[in-house]
mmCIF file of C-alpha atoms in Angstrom:
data_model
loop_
_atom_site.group_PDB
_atom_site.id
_atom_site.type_symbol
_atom_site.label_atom_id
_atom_site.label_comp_id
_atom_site.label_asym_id
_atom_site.label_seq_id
_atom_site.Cartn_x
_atom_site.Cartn_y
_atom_site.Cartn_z
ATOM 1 C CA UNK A 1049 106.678 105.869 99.744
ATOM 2 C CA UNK A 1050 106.509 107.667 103.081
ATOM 3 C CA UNK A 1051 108.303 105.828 105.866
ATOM 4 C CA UNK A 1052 106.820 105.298 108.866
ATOM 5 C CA UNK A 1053 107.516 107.762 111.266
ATOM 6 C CA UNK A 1054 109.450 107.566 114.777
ATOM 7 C CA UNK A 1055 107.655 108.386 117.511
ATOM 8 C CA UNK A 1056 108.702 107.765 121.202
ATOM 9 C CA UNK A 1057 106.640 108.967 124.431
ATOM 10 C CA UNK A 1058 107.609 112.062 126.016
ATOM 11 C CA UNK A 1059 108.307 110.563 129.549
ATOM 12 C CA UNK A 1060 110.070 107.695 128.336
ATOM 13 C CA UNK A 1061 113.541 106.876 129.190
ATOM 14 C CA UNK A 1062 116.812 106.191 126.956
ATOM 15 C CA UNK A 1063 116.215 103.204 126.916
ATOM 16 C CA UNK A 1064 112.830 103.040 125.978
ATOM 17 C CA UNK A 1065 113.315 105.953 123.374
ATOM 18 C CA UNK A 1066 115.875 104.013 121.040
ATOM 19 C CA UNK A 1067 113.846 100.635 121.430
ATOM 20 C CA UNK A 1068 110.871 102.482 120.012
ATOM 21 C CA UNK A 1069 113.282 104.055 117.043
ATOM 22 C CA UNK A 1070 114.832 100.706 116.638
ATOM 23 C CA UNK A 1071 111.203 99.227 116.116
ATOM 24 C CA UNK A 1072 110.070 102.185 113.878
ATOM 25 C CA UNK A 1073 113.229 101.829 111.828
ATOM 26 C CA UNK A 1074 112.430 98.271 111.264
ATOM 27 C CA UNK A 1075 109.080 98.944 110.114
ATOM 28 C CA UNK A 1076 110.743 101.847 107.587
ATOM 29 C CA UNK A 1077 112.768 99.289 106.262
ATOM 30 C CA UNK A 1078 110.709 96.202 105.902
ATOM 31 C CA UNK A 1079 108.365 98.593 104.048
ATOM 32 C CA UNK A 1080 111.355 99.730 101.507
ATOM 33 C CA UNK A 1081 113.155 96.942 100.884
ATOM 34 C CA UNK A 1082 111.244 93.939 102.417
ATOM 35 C CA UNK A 1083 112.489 90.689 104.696
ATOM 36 C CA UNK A 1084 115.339 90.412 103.348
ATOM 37 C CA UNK A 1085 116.488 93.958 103.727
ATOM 38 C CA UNK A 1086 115.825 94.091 107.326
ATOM 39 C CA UNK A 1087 119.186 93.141 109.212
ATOM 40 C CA UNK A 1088 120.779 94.898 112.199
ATOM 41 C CA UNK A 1089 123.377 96.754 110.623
ATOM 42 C CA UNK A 1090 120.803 98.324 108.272
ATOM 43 C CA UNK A 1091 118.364 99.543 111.372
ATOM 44 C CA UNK A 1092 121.789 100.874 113.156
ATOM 45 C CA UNK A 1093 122.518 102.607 109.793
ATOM 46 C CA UNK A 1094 119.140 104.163 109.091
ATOM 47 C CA UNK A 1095 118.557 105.045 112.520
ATOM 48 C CA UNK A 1096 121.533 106.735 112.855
ATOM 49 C CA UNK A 1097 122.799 104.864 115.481
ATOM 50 C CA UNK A 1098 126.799 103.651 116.738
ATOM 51 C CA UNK A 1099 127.339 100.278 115.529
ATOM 52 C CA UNK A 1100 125.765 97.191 117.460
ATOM 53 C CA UNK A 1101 123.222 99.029 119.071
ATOM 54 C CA UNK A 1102 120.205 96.658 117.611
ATOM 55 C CA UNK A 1103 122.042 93.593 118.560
ATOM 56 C CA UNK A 1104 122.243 95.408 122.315
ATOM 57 C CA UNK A 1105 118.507 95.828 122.444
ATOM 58 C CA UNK A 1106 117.266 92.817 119.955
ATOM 59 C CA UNK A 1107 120.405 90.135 120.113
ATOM 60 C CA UNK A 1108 118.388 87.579 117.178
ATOM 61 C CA UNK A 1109 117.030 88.558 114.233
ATOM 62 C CA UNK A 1110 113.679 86.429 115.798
ATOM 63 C CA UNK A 1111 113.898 88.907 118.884
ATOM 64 C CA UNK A 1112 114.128 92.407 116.074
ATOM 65 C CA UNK A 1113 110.812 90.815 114.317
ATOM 66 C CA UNK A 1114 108.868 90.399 117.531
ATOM 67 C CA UNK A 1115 110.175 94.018 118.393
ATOM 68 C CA UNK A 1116 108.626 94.848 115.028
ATOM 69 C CA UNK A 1117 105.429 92.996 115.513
ATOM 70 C CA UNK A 1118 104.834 94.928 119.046
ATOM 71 C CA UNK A 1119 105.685 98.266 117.670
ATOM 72 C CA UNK A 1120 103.295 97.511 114.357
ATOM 73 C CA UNK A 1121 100.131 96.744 116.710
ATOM 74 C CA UNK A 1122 101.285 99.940 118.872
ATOM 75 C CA UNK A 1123 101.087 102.544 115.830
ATOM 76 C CA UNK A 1124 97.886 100.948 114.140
ATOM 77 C CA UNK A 1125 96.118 100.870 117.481
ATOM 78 C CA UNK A 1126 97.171 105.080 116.876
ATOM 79 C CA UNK A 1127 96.605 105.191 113.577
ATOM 80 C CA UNK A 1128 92.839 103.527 113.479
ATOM 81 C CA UNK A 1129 91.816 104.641 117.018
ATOM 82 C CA UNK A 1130 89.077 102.793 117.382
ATOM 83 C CA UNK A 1131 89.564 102.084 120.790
ATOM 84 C CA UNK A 1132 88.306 104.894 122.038
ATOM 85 C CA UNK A 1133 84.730 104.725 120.232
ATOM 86 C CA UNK A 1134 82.262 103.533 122.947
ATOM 87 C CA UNK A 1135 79.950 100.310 122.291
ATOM 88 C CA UNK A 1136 76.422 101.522 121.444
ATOM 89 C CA UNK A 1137 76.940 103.857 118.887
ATOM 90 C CA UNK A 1138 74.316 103.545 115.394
ATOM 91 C CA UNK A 1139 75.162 102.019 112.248
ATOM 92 C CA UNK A 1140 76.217 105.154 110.435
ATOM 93 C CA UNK A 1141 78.458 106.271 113.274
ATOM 94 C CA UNK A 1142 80.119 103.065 112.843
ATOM 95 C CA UNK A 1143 80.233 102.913 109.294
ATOM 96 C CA UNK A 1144 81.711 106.416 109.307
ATOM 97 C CA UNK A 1145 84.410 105.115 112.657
ATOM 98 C CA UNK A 1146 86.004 102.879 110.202
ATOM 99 C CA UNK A 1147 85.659 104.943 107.024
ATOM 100 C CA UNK A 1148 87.788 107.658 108.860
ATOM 101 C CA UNK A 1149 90.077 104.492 110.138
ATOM 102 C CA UNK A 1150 90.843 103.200 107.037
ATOM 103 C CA UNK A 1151 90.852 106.155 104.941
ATOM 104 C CA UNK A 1152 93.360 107.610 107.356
ATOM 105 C CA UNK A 1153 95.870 104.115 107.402
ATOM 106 C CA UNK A 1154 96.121 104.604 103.447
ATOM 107 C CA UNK A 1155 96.553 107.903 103.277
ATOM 108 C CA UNK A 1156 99.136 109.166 105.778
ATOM 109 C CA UNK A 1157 100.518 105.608 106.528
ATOM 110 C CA UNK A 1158 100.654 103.066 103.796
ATOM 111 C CA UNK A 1159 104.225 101.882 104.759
ATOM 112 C CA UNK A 1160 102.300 100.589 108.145
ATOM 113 C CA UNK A 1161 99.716 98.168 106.164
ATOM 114 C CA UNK A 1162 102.955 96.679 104.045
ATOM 115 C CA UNK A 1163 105.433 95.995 106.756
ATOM 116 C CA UNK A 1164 102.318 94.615 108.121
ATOM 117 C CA UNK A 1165 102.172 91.668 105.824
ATOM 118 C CA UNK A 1166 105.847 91.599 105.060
ATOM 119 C CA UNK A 1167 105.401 90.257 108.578
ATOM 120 C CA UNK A 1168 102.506 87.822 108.218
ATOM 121 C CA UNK A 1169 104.151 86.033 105.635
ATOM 122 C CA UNK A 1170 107.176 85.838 107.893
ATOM 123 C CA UNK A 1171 105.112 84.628 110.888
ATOM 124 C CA UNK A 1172 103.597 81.760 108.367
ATOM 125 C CA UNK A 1173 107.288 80.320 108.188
ATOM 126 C CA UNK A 1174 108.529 81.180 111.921
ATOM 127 C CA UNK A 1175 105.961 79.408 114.813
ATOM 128 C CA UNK A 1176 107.816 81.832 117.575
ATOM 129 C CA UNK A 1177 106.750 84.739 115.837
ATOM 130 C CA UNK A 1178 103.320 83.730 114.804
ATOM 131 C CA UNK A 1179 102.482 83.501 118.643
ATOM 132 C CA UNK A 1180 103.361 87.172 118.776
ATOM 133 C CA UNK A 1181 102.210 88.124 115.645
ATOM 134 C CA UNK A 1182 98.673 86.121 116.718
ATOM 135 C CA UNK A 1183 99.157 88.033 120.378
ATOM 136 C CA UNK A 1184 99.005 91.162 119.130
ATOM 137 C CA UNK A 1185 96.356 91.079 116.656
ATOM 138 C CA UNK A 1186 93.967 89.609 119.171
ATOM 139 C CA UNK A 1187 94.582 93.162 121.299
ATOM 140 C CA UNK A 1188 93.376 94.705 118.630
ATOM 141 C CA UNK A 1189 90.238 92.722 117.763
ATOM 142 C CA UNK A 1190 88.889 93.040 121.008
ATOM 143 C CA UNK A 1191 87.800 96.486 120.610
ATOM 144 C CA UNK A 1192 86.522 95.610 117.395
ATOM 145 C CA UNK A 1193 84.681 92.770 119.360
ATOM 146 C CA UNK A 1194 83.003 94.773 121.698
ATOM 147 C CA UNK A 1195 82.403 97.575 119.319
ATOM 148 C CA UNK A 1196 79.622 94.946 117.332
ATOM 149 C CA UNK A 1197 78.409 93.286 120.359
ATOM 150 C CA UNK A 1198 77.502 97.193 121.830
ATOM 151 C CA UNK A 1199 75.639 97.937 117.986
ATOM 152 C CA UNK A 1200 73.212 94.735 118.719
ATOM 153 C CA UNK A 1201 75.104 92.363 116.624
ATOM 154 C CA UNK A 1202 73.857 88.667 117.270
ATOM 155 C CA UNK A 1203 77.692 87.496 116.783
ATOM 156 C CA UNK A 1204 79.889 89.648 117.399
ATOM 157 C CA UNK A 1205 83.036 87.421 116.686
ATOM 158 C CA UNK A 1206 82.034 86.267 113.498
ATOM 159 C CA UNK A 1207 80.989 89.946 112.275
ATOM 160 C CA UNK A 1208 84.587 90.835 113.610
ATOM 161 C CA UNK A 1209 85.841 87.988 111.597
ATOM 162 C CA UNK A 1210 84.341 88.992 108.530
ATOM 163 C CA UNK A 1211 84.776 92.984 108.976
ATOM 164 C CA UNK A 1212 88.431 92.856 109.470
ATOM 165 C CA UNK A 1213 88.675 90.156 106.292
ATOM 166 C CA UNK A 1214 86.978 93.183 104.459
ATOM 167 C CA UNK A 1215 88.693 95.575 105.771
ATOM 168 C CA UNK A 1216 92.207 94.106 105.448
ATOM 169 C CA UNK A 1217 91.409 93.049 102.123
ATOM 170 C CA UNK A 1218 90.560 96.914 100.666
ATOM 171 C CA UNK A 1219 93.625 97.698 102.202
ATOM 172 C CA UNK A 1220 96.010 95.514 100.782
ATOM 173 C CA UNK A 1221 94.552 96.122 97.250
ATOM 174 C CA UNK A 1222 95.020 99.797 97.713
ATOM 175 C CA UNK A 1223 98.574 99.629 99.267
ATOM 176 C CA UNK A 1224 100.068 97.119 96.910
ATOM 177 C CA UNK A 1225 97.624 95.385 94.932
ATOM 178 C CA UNK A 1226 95.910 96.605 91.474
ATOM 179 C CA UNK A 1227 94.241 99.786 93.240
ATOM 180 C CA UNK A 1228 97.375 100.968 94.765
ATOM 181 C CA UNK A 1229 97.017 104.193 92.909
ATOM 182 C CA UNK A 1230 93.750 104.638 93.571
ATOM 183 C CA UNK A 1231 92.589 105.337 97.683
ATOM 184 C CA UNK A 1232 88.720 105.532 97.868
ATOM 185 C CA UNK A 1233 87.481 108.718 99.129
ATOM 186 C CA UNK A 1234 86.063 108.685 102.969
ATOM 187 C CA UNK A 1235 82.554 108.790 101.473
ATOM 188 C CA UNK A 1236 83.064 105.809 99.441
ATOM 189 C CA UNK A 1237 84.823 103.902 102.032
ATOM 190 C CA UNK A 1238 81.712 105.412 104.496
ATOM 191 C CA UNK A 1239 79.302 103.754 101.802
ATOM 192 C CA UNK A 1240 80.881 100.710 101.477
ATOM 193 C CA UNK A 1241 81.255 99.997 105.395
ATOM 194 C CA UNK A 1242 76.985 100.809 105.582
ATOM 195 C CA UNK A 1243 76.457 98.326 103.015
ATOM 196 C CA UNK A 1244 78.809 95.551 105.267
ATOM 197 C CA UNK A 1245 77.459 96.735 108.784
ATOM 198 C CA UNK A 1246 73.881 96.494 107.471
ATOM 199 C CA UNK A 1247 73.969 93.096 105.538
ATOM 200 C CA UNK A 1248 75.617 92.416 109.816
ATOM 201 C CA UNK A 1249 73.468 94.417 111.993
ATOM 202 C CA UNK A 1250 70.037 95.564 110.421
ATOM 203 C CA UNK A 1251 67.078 93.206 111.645
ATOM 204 C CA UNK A 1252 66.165 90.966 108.643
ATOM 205 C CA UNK A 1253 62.934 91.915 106.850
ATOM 206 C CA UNK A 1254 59.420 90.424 107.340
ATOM 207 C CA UNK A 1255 58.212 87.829 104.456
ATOM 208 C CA UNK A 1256 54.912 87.518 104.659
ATOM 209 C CA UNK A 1257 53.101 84.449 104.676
ATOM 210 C CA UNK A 1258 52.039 82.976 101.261
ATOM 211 C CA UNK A 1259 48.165 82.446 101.706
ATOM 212 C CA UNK A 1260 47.706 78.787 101.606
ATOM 213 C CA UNK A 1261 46.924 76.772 97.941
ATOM 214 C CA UNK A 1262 43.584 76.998 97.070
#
């Protein structure tokens, strides 16, 4: 398993540089060796850094899971882009949006999509961080939000709703469940978002009348 990748901006401080490498490091490791491998001296170790540096910039573990949490959103708001597709577009431009989303998450960053849930299940047991976990998912339905009210859909929220269960769904089953082996191709994926956004967005079809009883 490839671990995700630290990235930091190029104008960014010290500071702000080994927060974002702390972060990444914790998503590495949740990824590899789950919850219970994720502790400060591990992220210090991995990361390469002197000893205590975590607990500088994340003093409770509670504090290095909501660091976690705001560097996940972050990279998949990268990774899946779709942010900067405008409302309005077709069906099939959307259908092919998130087929390149998706395909792209589970190809070049599976270790994203399971420190995702390592953290969900966390945020289940911990109130604090299911407020940030909650937080930063809703940043990243908006888009999605606006995205099917701009392609004529008559509820946007619920379509939302049901595309990221969908979505989430295919790519848990493909990162750790009984397809994990097996990533659909970008056509299939493509094919299997039309099929979704159409059951959503296409106008339903006229039934004629039945001509009354003789």
């Amino acid at each position: 398993m490839t671990p995700p990748q630290a990235s930091g901006s190029a104008g960014a401080g010290p500071a702000a540089n080994r927060a974002g490498l702390i972060a990444d490091t914790a998503l590495r490791l949740l990824a590899e060796r789950g919850m219970r491998g994720l502790t400060h001296r591990a992220v210090d170790e991995v990361a390469g850094l002197p000893q205590g540096s975590t607990s500088n910039g994340a003093r409770t573990r509670l504090a290095l899971l909501e660091l976690a949490v705001r560097r996940l959103a972050e990279r998949e708001a990268e990774v899946l882009g779709m942010a900067g597709l405008p409302p309005g577009n077709g069906l099939t431009a959307l259908a092919d949006a998130f087929a390149s989303a998706v395909h792209r998450y589970l190809t070049g960053h599976r270790p994203l999509v399971v420190a995702r849930y390592e953290l969900a299940l966390e945020a289940t047991r911990r109130p604090e961080l299911r407020a940030v976990y909650d937080a930063a998912g809703g940043r990243l339905r908006a888009p999605l939000i606006a995205l099917m009210a701009g392609a004529g859909s008559p509820a946007p929220e619920r379509h939302t709703l049901s595309l990221i269960a969908w979505a989430d769904g295919l790519m848990f089953t493909c990162a750790a469940g009984s397809y994990h082996d097996a990533v659909p191709s970008r056509e299939d994926l493509r094919t299997g978002f039309g099929e979704l956004l159409r059951g959503m967005l296409a106008p339903p079809e006229h039934t004629p009348a039945h001509p009354p009883a003789s």
